[in-house]
mmCIF file of C-alpha atoms and ligand atoms in Angstrom:
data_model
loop_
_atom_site.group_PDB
_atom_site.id
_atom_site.type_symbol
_atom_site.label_atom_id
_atom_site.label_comp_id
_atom_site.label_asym_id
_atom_site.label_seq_id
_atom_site.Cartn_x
_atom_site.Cartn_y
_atom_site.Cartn_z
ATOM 1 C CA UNK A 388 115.877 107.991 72.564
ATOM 2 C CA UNK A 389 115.980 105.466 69.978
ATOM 3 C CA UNK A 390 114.675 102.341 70.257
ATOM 4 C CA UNK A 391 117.163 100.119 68.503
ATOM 5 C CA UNK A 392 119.459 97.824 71.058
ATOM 6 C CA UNK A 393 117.233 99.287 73.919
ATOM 7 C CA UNK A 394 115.601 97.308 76.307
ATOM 8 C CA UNK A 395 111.572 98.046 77.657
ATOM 9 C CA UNK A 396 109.477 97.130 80.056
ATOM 10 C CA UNK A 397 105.688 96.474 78.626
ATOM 11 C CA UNK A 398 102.827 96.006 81.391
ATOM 12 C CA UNK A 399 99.653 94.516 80.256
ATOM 13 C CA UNK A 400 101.739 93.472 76.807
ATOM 14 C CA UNK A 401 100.159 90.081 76.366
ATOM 15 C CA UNK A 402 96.985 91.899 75.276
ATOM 16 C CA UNK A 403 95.643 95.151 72.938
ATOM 17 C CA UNK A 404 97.491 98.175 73.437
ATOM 18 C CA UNK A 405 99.654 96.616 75.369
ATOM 19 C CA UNK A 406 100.559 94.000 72.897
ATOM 20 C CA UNK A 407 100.492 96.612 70.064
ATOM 21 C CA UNK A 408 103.092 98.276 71.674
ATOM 22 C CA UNK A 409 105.553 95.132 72.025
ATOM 23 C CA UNK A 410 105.018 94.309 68.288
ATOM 24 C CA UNK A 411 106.426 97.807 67.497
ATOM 25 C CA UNK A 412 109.197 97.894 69.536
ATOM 26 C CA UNK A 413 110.265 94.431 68.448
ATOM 27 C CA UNK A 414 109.397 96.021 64.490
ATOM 28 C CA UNK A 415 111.806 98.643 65.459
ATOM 29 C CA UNK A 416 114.781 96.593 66.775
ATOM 30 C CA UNK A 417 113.874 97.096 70.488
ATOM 31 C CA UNK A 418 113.754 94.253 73.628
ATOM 32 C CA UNK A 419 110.734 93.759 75.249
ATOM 33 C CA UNK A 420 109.404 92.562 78.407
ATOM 34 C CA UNK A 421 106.263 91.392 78.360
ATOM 35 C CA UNK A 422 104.540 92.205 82.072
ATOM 36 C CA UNK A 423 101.125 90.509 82.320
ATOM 37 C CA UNK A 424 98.958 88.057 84.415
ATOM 38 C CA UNK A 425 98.230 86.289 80.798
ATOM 39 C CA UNK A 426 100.949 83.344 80.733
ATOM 40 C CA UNK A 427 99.226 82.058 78.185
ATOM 41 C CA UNK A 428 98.869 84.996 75.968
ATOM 42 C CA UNK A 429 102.288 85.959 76.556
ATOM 43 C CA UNK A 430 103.754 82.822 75.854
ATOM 44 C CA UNK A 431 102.665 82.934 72.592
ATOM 45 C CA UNK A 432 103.562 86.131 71.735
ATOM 46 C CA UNK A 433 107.419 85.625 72.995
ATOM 47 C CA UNK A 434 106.945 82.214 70.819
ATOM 48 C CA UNK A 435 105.900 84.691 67.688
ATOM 49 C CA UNK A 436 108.588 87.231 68.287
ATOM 50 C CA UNK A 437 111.333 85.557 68.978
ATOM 51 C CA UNK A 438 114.823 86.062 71.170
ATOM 52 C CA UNK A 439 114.160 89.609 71.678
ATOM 53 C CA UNK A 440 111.314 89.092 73.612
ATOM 54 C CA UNK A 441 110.682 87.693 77.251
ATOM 55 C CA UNK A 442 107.433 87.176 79.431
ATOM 56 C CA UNK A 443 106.965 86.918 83.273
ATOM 57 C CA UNK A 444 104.419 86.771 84.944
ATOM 58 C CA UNK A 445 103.593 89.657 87.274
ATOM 59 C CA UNK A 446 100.675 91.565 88.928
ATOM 60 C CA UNK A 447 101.695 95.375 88.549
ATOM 61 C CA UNK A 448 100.150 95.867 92.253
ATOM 62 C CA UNK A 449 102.392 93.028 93.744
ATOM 63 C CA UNK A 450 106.437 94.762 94.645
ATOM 64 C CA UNK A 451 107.897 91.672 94.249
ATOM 65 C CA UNK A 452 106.455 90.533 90.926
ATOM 66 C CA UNK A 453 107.606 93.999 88.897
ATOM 67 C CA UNK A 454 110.839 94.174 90.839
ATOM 68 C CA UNK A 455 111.584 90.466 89.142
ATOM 69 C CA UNK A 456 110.040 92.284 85.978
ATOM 70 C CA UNK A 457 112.749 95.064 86.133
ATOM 71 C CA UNK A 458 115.733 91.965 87.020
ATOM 72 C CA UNK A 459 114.410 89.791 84.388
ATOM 73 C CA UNK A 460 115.212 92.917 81.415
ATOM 74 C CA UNK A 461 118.449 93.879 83.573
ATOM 75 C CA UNK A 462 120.060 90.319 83.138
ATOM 76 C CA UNK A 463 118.643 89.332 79.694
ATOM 77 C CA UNK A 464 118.707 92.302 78.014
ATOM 78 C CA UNK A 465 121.758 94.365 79.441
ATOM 79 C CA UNK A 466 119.828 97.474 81.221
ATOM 80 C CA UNK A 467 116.643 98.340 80.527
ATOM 81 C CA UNK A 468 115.274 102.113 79.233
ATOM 82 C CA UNK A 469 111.950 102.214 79.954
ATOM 83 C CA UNK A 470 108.433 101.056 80.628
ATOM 84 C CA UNK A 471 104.908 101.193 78.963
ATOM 85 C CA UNK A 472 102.674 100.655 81.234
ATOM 86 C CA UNK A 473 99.369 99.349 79.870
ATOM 87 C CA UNK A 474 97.584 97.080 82.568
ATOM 88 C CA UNK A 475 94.974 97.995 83.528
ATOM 89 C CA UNK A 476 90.894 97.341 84.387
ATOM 90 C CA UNK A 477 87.922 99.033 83.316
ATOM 91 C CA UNK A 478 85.504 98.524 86.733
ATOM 92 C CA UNK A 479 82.342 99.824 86.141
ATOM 93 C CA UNK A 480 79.761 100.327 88.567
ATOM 94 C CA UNK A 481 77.238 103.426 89.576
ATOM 95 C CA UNK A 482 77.566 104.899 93.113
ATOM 96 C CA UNK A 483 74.165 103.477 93.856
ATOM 97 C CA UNK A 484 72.409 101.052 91.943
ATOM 98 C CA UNK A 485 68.674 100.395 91.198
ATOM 99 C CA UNK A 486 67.390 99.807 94.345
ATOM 100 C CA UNK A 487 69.611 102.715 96.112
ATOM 101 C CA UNK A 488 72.059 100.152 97.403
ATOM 102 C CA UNK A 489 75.801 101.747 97.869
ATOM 103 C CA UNK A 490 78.489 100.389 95.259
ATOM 104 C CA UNK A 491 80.561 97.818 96.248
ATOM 105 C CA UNK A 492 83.754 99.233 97.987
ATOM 106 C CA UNK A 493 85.849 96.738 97.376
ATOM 107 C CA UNK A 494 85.217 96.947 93.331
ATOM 108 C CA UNK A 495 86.068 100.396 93.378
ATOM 109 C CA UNK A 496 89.241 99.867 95.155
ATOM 110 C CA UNK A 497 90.640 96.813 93.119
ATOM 111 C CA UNK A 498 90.285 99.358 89.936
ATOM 112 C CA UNK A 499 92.161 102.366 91.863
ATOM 113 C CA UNK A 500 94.891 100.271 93.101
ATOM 114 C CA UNK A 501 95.763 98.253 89.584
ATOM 115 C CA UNK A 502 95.345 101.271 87.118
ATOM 116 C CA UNK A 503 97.227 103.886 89.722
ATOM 117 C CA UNK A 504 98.627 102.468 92.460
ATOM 118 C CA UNK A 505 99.807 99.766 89.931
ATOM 119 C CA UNK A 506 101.127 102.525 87.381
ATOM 120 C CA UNK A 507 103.148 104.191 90.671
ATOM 121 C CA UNK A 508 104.788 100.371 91.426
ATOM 122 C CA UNK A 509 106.291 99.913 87.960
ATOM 123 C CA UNK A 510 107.425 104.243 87.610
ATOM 124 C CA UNK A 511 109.418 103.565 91.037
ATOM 125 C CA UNK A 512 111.159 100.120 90.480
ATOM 126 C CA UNK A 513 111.614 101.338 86.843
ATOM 127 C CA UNK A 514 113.223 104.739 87.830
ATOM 128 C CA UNK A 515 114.908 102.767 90.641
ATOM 129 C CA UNK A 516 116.915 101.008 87.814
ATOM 130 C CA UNK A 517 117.606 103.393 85.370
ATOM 131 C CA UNK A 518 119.189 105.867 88.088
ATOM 132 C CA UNK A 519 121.484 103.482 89.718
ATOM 133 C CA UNK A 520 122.731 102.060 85.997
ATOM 134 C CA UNK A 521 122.586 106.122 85.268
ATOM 135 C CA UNK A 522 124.791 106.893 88.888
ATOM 136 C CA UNK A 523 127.218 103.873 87.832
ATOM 137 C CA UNK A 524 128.224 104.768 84.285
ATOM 138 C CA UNK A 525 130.856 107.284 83.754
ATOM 139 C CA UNK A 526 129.592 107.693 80.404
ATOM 140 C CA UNK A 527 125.565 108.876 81.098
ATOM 141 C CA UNK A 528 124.683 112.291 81.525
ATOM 142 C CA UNK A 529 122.153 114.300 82.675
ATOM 143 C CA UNK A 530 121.120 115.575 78.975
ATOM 144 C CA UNK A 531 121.214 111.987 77.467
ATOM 145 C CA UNK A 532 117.734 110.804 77.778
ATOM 146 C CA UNK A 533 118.448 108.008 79.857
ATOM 147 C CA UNK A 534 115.173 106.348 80.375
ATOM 148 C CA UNK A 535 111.556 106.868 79.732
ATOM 149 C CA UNK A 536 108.175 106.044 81.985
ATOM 150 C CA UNK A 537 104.642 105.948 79.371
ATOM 151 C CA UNK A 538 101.619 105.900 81.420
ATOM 152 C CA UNK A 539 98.069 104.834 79.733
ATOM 153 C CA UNK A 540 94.912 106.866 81.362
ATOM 154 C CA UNK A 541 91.922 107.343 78.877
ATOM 155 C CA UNK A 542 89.771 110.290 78.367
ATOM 156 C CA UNK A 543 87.477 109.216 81.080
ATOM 157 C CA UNK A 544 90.421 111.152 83.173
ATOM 158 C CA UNK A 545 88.738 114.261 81.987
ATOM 159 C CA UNK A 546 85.314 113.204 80.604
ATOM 160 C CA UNK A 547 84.205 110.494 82.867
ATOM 161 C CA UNK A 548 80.974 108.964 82.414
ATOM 162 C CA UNK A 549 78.588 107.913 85.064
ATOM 163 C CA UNK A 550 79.222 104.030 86.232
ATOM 164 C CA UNK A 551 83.019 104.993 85.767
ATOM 165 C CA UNK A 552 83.598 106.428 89.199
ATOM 166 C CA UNK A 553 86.788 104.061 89.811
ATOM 167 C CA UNK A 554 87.946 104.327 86.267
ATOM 168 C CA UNK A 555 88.063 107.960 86.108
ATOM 169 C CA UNK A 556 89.292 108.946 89.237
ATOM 170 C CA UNK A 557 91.725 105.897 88.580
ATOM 171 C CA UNK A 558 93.192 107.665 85.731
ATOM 172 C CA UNK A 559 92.675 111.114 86.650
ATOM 173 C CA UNK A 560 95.238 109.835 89.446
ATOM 174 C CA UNK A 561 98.202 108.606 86.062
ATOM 175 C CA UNK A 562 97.106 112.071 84.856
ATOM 176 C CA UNK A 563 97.968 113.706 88.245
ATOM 177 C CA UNK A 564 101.041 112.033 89.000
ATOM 178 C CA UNK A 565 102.535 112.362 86.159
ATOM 179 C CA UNK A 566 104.223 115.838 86.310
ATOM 180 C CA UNK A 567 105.390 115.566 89.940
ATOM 181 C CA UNK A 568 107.193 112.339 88.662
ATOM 182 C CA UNK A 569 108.290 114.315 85.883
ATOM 183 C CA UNK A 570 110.005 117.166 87.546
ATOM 184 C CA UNK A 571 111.585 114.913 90.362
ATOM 185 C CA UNK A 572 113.185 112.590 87.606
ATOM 186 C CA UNK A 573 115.315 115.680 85.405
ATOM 187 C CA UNK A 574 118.213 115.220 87.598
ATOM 188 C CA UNK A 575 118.229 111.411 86.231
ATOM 189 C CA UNK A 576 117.574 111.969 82.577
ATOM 190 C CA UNK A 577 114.422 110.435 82.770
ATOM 191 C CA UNK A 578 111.070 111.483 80.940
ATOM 192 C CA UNK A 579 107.649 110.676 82.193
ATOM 193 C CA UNK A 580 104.772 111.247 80.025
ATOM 194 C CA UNK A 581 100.999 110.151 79.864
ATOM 195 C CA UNK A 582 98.428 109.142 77.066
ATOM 196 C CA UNK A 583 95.040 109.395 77.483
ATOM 197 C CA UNK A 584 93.560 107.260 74.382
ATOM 198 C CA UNK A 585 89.598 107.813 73.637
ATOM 199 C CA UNK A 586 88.337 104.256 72.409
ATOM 200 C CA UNK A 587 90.232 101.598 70.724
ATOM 201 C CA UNK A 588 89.794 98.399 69.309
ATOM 202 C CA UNK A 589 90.711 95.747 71.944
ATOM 203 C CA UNK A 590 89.705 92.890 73.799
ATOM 204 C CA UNK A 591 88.340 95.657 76.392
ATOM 205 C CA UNK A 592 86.272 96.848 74.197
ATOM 206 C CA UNK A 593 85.431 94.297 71.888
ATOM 207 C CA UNK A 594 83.724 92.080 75.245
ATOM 208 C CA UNK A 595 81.093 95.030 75.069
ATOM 209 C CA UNK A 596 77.453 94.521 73.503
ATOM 210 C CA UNK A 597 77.249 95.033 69.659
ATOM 211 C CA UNK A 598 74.948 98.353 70.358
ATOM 212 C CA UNK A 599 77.455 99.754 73.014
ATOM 213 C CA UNK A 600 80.317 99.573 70.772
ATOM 214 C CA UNK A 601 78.353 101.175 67.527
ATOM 215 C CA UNK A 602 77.529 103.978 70.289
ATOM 216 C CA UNK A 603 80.975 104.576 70.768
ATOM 217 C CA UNK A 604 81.819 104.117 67.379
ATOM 218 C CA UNK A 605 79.062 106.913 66.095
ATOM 219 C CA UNK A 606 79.975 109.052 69.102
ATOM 220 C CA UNK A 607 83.849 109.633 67.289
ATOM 221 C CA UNK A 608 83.840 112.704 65.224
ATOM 222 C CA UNK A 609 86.688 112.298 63.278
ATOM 223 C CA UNK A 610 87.581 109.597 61.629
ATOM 224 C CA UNK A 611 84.258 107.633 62.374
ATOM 225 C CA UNK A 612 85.596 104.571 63.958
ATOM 226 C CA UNK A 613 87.643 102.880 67.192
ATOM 227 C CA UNK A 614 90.883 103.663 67.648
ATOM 228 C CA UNK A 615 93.413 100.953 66.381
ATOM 229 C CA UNK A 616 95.652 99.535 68.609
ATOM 230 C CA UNK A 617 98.554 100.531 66.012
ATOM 231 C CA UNK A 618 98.002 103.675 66.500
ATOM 232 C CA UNK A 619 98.815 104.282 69.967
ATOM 233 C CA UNK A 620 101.893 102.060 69.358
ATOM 234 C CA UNK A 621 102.882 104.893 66.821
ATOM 235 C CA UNK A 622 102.178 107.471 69.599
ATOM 236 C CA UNK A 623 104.595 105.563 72.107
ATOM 237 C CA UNK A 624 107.139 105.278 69.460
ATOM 238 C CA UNK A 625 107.116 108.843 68.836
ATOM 239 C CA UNK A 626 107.314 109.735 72.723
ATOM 240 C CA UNK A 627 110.098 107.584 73.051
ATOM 241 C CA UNK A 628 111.913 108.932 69.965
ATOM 242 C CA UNK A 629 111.471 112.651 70.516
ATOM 243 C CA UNK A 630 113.243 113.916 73.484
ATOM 244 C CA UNK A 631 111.296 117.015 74.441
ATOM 245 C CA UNK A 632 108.122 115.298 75.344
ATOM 246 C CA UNK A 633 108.336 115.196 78.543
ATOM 247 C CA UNK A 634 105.355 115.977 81.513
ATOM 248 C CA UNK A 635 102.613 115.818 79.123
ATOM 249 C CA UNK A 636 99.430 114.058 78.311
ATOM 250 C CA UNK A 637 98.260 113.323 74.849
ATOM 251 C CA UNK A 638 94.957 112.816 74.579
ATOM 252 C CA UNK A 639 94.432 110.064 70.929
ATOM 253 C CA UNK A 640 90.896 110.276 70.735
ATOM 254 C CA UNK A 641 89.588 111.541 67.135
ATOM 255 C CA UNK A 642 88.344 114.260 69.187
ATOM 256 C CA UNK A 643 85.521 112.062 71.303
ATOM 257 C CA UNK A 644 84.470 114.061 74.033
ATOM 258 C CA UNK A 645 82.541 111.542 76.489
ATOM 259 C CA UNK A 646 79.641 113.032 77.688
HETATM 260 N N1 NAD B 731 90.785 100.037 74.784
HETATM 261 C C1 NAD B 731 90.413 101.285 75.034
HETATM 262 O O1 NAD B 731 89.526 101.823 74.384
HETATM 263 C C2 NAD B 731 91.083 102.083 76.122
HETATM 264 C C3 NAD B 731 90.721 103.420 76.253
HETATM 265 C C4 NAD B 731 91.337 104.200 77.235
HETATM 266 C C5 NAD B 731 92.283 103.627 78.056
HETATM 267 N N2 NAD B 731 92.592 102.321 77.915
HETATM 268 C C6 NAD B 731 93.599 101.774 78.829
HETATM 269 O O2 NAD B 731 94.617 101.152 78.082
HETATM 270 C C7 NAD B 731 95.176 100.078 78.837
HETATM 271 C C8 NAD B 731 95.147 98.828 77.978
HETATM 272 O O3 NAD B 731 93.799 98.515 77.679
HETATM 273 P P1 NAD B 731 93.397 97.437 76.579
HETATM 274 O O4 NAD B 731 92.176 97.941 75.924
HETATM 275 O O5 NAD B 731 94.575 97.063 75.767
HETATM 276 O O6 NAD B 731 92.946 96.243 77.532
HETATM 277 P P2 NAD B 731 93.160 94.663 77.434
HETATM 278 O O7 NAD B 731 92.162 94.094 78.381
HETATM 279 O O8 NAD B 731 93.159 94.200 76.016
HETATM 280 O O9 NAD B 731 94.638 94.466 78.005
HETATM 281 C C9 NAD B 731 94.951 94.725 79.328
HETATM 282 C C10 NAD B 731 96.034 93.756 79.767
HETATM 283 O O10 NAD B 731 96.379 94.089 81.125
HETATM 284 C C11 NAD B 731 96.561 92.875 81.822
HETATM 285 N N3 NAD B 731 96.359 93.105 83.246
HETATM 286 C C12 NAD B 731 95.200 93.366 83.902
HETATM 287 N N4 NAD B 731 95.433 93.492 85.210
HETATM 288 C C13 NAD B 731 96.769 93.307 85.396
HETATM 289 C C14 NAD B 731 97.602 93.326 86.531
HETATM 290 N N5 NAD B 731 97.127 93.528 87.767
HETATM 291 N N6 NAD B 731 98.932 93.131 86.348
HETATM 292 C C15 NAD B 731 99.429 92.910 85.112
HETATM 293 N N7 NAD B 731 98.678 92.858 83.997
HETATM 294 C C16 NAD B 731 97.359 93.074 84.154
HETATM 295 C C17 NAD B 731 95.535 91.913 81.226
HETATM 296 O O11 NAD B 731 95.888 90.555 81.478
HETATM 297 C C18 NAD B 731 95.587 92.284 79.749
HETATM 298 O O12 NAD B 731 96.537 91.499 79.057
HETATM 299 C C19 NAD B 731 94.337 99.992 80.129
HETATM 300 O O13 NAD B 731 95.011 100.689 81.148
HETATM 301 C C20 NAD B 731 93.056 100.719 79.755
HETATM 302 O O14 NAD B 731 92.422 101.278 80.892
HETATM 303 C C21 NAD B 731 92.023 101.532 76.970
#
């Protein structure tokens, strides 16, 4: 699909890979908009970026915030393609902690139901739109790579680390509902993939102590350092440009294998 005239939906695009992502659609002569709970950070990048950007506030949990999401790129934009979704929490917290007490239930839940449920509310109302523009056109077809859905897990989907109980299983959940999606959405032209980046350069990461982050950094074999946040906006560019990615998940990682 190419990205020039079309219109995107970007959750969690006020901040890091999120925001990465908006800069390089906008680069590329693509619409954007931005899906966060950061008016203020998304205020000033629509203020940077100009006319081809918008921002609204929305919680990617709530129905009613992405469905005005999904309206909001329908009326200003003319239709909208597709949706990166990047919101998302890291919640981390051991099953027990020092003095045997159980982890807090309601910690592990907030994580599960912003990085997957949340990921499941924008692929629906997103799909939702696409097919009904898709059903009304006479022109769209099948075979025309009508829309796209890019889901962010992380490695700890595969390699999860202990404390990261709700992150993992969190993504391991975008991993698993990703080809189901996949499959059901052919007869609408619409592709669903998934990337699972190792460790980047963002706010997320950057609130960690010095030592933590030049553990992660030492722990990447190849190249030696975090992840920039430009590079997984080249990765979504790419998925959205070549048509026959479809039900897969790309791990960007420098090969990092958490153990
Ligand atoms: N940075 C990394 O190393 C890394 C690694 C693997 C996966 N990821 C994943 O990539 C995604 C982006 O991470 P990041 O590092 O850019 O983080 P970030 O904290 O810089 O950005 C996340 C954005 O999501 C927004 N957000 C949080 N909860 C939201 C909600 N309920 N509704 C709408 N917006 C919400 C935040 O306001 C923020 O702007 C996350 O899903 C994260 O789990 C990041």
């Amino acid at each position: 699909m190419q990205i020039e005239q079309r219109s995107f939906l970007v959750t969690g695009g006020a901040s890091g890979l999120g925001e990465s992502v908006v800069r390089a659609i906008v680069a590329q002569g693509g619409k954007v908009v931005i899906a966060d709970l950061n008016e203020s950070a998304g205020q000033v990048l629509v203020d940077e970026l100009g006319d081809n950007t918008r921002f609204v506030r929305c919680d990617v949990t709530s129905g009613d915030d992405v469905q005005a999401a999904v309206a909001m790129a329908e009326e200003a934009f003319d239709g909208l393609q597709g949706s990166i979704n990047c919101a998302g929490i890291a919640v981390v917290q051991k099953l027990l902690d020092r003095e045997n007490n159980p982890a807090d239930l309601e910690a592990f839940s907030r994580g599960v139901n912003i990085n997957l449920v949340g990921s499941f509310n924008v692929a629906r109302l997103v799909a939702a739109s696409i097919a009904k523009r898709v059903a009304a056109s006479t022109t769209a077809e099948v075979n025309a790579d009508n829309g796209i859905i890019i889901n962010t897990a992380s490695i700890a989907a595969f390699d999860g680390q202990v404390g990261q109980g709700s992150y993992a299983s969190s993504k391991a959940g975008v991993v698993g509902m990703m080809l189901p999606l996949a499959r059901e959405l052919t007869r609408h032209g619409i592709r669903v993939m998934t990337i699972a980046p190792g460790v980047f350069a963002t706010p997320m990461i950057q609130s960690l102590p010095e030592k933590a982050r030049e553990q992660l950094e030492a722990a990447v074999p190849y190249p030696k350092r975090l992840g920039n946040p430009n590079e997984f906006a080249k990765l979504v560019v790419h998925i959205i440009d070549n048509a026959y990615l479809n039900g897969e998940v790309i791990r960007l990682d420098g090969a990092i294998r958490m153990v």
